Tab-separated table of C-alpha atoms in Angstrom:
chain	number	residue	atom	x	y	z
A	1	VAL	CA	8.978	-3.267	4.218
A	2	SER	CA	8.158	0.038	5.070
A	3	MET	CA	10.750	1.767	7.212
A	4	GLN	CA	8.318	3.768	9.283
A	5	THR	CA	5.345	1.418	9.777
A	6	GLY	CA	7.079	-2.086	9.361
A	7	ARG	CA	4.408	-3.153	7.318
A	8	ASP	CA	4.655	-4.903	3.906
A	9	ILE	CA	4.987	-2.149	1.232
A	10	TRP	CA	2.597	-3.685	-1.256
A	11	THR	CA	-0.105	-4.266	1.192
A	12	THR	CA	0.030	-0.707	2.134
A	13	ILE	CA	-0.129	0.483	-1.501
A	14	SER	CA	-2.994	-1.704	-2.344
A	15	THR	CA	-5.118	-0.875	0.355
A	16	SER	CA	-4.592	2.794	0.006
A	17	PHE	CA	-4.973	2.480	-3.859
A	18	LEU	CA	-8.467	0.960	-3.285
A	19	VAL	CA	-9.614	4.190	-1.478
A	20	SER	CA	-8.124	6.524	-4.092
A	21	ALA	CA	-9.672	4.415	-6.873
A	22	ARG	CA	-13.058	4.299	-5.405
A	23	ILE	CA	-13.378	8.258	-5.153
A	24	GLY	CA	-11.321	8.716	-8.259
A	25	GLY	CA	-13.379	6.243	-10.263
A	26	ILE	CA	-16.591	7.949	-9.327
A	27	ALA	CA	-15.040	11.403	-10.074
A	28	ALA	CA	-13.878	10.054	-13.492
A	29	ILE	CA	-17.179	8.877	-14.478
A	30	VAL	CA	-18.918	12.008	-13.534
A	31	ALA	CA	-16.245	14.161	-15.334
A	32	ILE	CA	-16.552	11.959	-18.435
A	33	ILE	CA	-20.423	11.742	-18.921
A	34	ILE	CA	-21.223	15.267	-17.842
A	35	GLY	CA	-18.304	16.698	-19.853
A	36	ILE	CA	-19.230	14.954	-22.919
A	37	VAL	CA	-22.855	15.772	-22.494
A	38	LEU	CA	-22.171	19.414	-21.948
A	39	GLY	CA	-19.671	19.713	-24.854
A	40	SER	CA	-22.254	18.215	-27.229
A	41	VAL	CA	-24.897	20.645	-26.232
A	42	ALA	CA	-22.484	23.471	-26.386
A	43	ALA	CA	-21.714	22.393	-30.085
A	44	LEU	CA	-25.189	21.886	-31.102
A	45	THR	CA	-26.313	25.365	-29.858
A	46	ARG	CA	-23.372	27.260	-30.953
A	47	ASN	CA	-23.388	31.030	-30.382
A	48	ARG	CA	-26.739	30.624	-28.476
A	49	TRP	CA	-27.434	31.115	-24.667
A	50	PRO	CA	-26.903	27.445	-23.654
A	51	ASP	CA	-23.543	27.546	-25.368
A	52	ARG	CA	-22.389	30.795	-23.779
A	53	LEU	CA	-23.663	29.287	-20.380
A	54	ILE	CA	-21.503	26.355	-20.824
A	55	VAL	CA	-18.445	28.153	-22.075
A	56	PHE	CA	-18.622	30.503	-19.174
A	57	PHE	CA	-18.891	27.578	-16.646
A	58	SER	CA	-16.187	25.717	-18.151
A	59	THR	CA	-13.822	28.607	-18.449
A	60	ILE	CA	-14.263	29.364	-14.734
A	61	ALA	CA	-13.945	25.652	-13.746
A	62	THR	CA	-10.541	25.276	-15.656
A	63	SER	CA	-9.088	28.290	-14.153
A	64	MET	CA	-9.571	26.908	-10.571
A	65	PRO	CA	-6.973	24.316	-9.250
A	66	SER	CA	-8.477	21.405	-7.458
A	67	PHE	CA	-6.925	22.229	-4.294
A	68	VAL	CA	-8.332	25.778	-4.210
A	69	LEU	CA	-11.792	24.388	-4.997
A	70	ALA	CA	-11.399	21.685	-2.239
A	71	THR	CA	-10.534	24.165	0.500
A	72	ILE	CA	-13.488	26.466	-0.419
A	73	LEU	CA	-15.725	23.458	-0.379
A	74	LEU	CA	-14.252	22.346	3.041
A	75	TYR	CA	-14.672	25.738	4.616
A	76	VAL	CA	-18.286	26.269	3.236
A	77	PHE	CA	-19.985	23.036	3.580
A	78	CYS	CA	-17.939	21.594	6.588
A	79	ILE	CA	-17.227	24.555	8.655
A	80	GLN	CA	-19.738	27.270	8.097
A	81	LEU	CA	-22.802	25.399	7.147
A	82	GLY	CA	-21.789	22.187	8.910
A	83	TRP	CA	-23.680	19.890	6.282
A	84	ILE	CA	-20.986	17.505	5.976
A	85	SER	CA	-18.824	16.284	8.705
A	86	VAL	CA	-14.913	16.452	8.258
A	87	TRP	CA	-14.332	13.277	10.173
A	88	SER	CA	-17.212	11.232	8.803
A	89	THR	CA	-16.361	7.796	7.380
A	90	SER	CA	-19.665	7.434	5.484
A	91	ASN	CA	-20.272	7.661	1.788
A	92	GLN	CA	-21.380	11.258	2.390
A	93	ASN	CA	-17.650	12.210	2.988
A	94	TYR	CA	-16.925	11.283	-0.484
A	95	ILE	CA	-19.088	13.962	-2.197
A	96	LEU	CA	-16.725	16.993	-1.669
A	97	PRO	CA	-13.527	15.121	-2.630
A	98	VAL	CA	-15.363	13.980	-5.863
A	99	ILE	CA	-16.456	17.481	-6.987
A	100	SER	CA	-12.940	18.619	-6.224
A	101	LEU	CA	-11.496	15.918	-8.405
A	102	ALA	CA	-14.110	15.980	-11.159
A	103	LEU	CA	-14.588	19.583	-11.696
A	104	TYR	CA	-11.576	20.609	-13.823
A	105	PRO	CA	-11.561	17.415	-15.945
A	106	MET	CA	-15.094	17.786	-16.680
A	107	ALA	CA	-14.716	21.334	-17.727
A	108	TYR	CA	-11.645	20.349	-20.009
A	109	ILE	CA	-13.626	17.464	-21.688
A	110	THR	CA	-16.671	19.911	-22.154
A	111	ARG	CA	-14.254	22.359	-24.159
A	112	LEU	CA	-12.493	19.484	-25.907
A	113	THR	CA	-15.878	17.749	-26.936
A	114	LYS	CA	-17.249	21.064	-28.317
A	115	THR	CA	-14.199	21.847	-30.408
A	116	SER	CA	-14.193	18.308	-31.688
A	117	MET	CA	-17.854	18.144	-32.386
A	118	LEU	CA	-17.810	21.321	-34.336
A	119	ASP	CA	-15.075	20.126	-36.474
A	120	ALA	CA	-16.813	16.669	-37.051
A	121	LEU	CA	-20.091	18.083	-37.839
A	122	GLY	CA	-18.180	20.412	-40.487
A	123	GLN	CA	-16.918	17.419	-42.513
A	124	ASP	CA	-18.063	16.412	-45.921
A	125	TYR	CA	-19.309	12.994	-44.552
A	126	ILE	CA	-21.607	14.701	-42.255
A	127	ARG	CA	-23.129	16.715	-45.104
A	128	THR	CA	-23.415	13.772	-47.382
A	129	ALA	CA	-25.354	11.614	-44.673
A	130	ARG	CA	-27.735	14.721	-44.140
A	131	ALA	CA	-28.193	14.928	-48.081
A	132	LYS	CA	-29.076	11.073	-48.011
A	133	GLY	CA	-31.973	11.732	-45.567
A	134	VAL	CA	-30.165	10.287	-42.555
A	135	SER	CA	-32.013	11.303	-39.347
A	136	GLY	CA	-30.437	14.212	-37.356
A	137	LEU	CA	-30.020	12.421	-34.178
A	138	LYS	CA	-28.117	9.407	-35.895
A	139	VAL	CA	-25.940	11.892	-37.891
A	140	ILE	CA	-25.025	13.511	-34.489
A	141	PHE	CA	-24.413	10.602	-32.521
A	142	LYS	CA	-23.392	7.794	-34.629
A	143	HIS	CA	-20.945	9.803	-36.977
A	144	GLY	CA	-20.352	13.296	-35.368
A	145	LEU	CA	-19.857	12.309	-31.706
A	146	ARG	CA	-18.140	9.132	-32.397
A	147	ASN	CA	-15.460	10.829	-34.496
A	148	ALA	CA	-15.284	13.649	-31.928
A	149	LEU	CA	-14.365	11.312	-29.181
A	150	ILE	CA	-10.895	10.607	-30.449
A	151	PRO	CA	-9.154	13.750	-28.874
A	152	VAL	CA	-11.267	13.327	-26.034
A	153	VAL	CA	-10.027	9.779	-25.346
A	154	THR	CA	-6.422	11.150	-25.853
A	155	TYR	CA	-7.032	13.119	-22.617
A	156	VAL	CA	-9.024	10.775	-20.784
A	157	GLY	CA	-6.653	7.980	-20.631
A	158	PRO	CA	-3.906	9.691	-18.510
A	159	MET	CA	-6.640	11.860	-16.746
A	160	ILE	CA	-8.221	8.485	-15.404
A	161	ALA	CA	-4.682	7.184	-14.145
A	162	PHE	CA	-4.076	10.528	-12.316
A	163	ILE	CA	-7.341	10.358	-10.677
A	164	LEU	CA	-7.504	6.853	-9.711
A	165	THR	CA	-4.129	7.027	-8.118
A	166	GLY	CA	-5.327	9.924	-5.980
A	167	SER	CA	-4.537	13.587	-5.848
A	168	LEU	CA	-1.760	14.377	-3.370
A	169	VAL	CA	-3.158	17.662	-2.263
A	170	VAL	CA	-6.983	17.132	-2.186
A	171	GLU	CA	-6.675	13.777	-0.245
A	172	ASN	CA	-4.514	15.549	2.530
A	173	ILE	CA	-7.065	18.437	2.508
A	174	PHE	CA	-9.935	15.999	3.361
A	175	THR	CA	-7.727	13.554	5.357
A	176	ILE	CA	-8.350	10.637	3.143
A	177	GLY	CA	-6.002	7.817	3.413
A	178	GLY	CA	-5.455	7.128	0.034
A	179	LEU	CA	-2.567	6.508	-2.138
A	180	GLY	CA	-1.775	10.414	-2.688
A	181	ALA	CA	-1.813	10.922	1.027
A	182	LYS	CA	0.353	8.076	1.853
A	183	PHE	CA	2.861	9.229	-0.886
A	184	ILE	CA	3.075	12.585	0.834
A	185	THR	CA	3.599	11.058	4.158
A	186	ALA	CA	6.388	8.612	2.878
A	187	ILE	CA	8.017	11.786	1.444
A	188	THR	CA	7.718	13.802	4.679
A	189	ASN	CA	9.108	10.629	6.638
A	190	ARG	CA	11.703	9.902	4.216
A	191	ASP	CA	10.354	6.422	3.924
A	192	TYR	CA	12.450	5.438	0.777
A	193	PRO	CA	11.116	2.065	0.050
A	194	LEU	CA	7.593	3.095	0.167
A	195	ILE	CA	8.650	6.196	-2.030
A	196	MET	CA	10.286	4.004	-4.689
A	197	ALA	CA	7.495	1.366	-4.627
A	198	THR	CA	4.524	3.961	-4.880
A	199	THR	CA	6.542	5.692	-7.770
A	200	LEU	CA	6.789	2.446	-9.705
A	201	PHE	CA	3.201	1.560	-9.008
A	202	LEU	CA	2.122	4.964	-10.494
A	203	ALA	CA	4.289	4.404	-13.416
A	204	ILE	CA	2.476	0.962	-14.151
A	205	ILE	CA	-0.900	2.484	-13.964
A	206	MET	CA	0.184	5.226	-16.478
A	207	VAL	CA	1.389	2.569	-18.894
A	208	ILE	CA	-1.848	0.483	-18.468
A	209	ALA	CA	-3.679	3.747	-19.097
A	210	ASN	CA	-1.918	4.756	-22.193
A	211	LEU	CA	-2.301	1.061	-23.548
A	212	LEU	CA	-5.874	1.280	-23.051
A	213	THR	CA	-6.234	4.612	-24.771
A	214	ASP	CA	-4.681	3.067	-27.752
A	215	ILE	CA	-7.046	0.100	-27.758
A	216	ALA	CA	-10.001	2.631	-27.486
A	217	TYR	CA	-8.727	4.363	-30.622
A	218	LYS	CA	-9.156	1.162	-32.479
A	219	LEU	CA	-12.763	0.547	-30.980
A	220	ILE	CA	-13.794	4.161	-31.858
A	221	ASP	CA	-12.154	4.264	-35.339
A	222	PRO	CA	-11.553	0.856	-37.052
A	223	ARG	CA	-9.432	2.688	-39.703
A	224	ILE	CA	-6.778	3.256	-37.018
A	225	LYS	CA	-4.104	0.588	-37.136
A	226	LEU	CA	-2.215	-0.515	-33.845
A	227	ASP	CA	1.416	-1.194	-34.937
């Protein structure tokens, strides 16, 4: 039982986790899909203007912490332009938190995908497939991209666990009652039972994410054995 509210701890955690998971799930999907697409485009247009533009964008995005981006977005779109209400409870209120959470991992996945794709497309089996007359798209997506996804999956697993459990700072900036915000409040109020239960819950989520990552390795490359 929480020392501050008197509520059951696991009820508090499950309720706040659903809020974080909703925003984090959308952010993770956006980051993964756009990151892989941009990374693939950058690899296929190496040293041309699309590649340079994507690399420039990803460099800027990876150098900006999520809490800085969240503060800028809040100031511009909520305070200056007034397009989004700070106190709104509609789906529109999730736009800025999703962008804040998704931008950094999206940029990192973009750079990781590009590097992995360039390495995969330079392998002997790619040249052999092209020499046998396999179509370009099939070579790129079936052989190149599939093998390039292994390093991406290594990063995506823990990233999803982090995003789903809520960003400690971003949720506080946008006043979202997610798991991250609850954790900060528990620390501030010295609510030790809630702190310990939340820490245990976060550890379980991370273990599950790592397990799913190992399973994903096997699905992407059957040659990998799970011992």
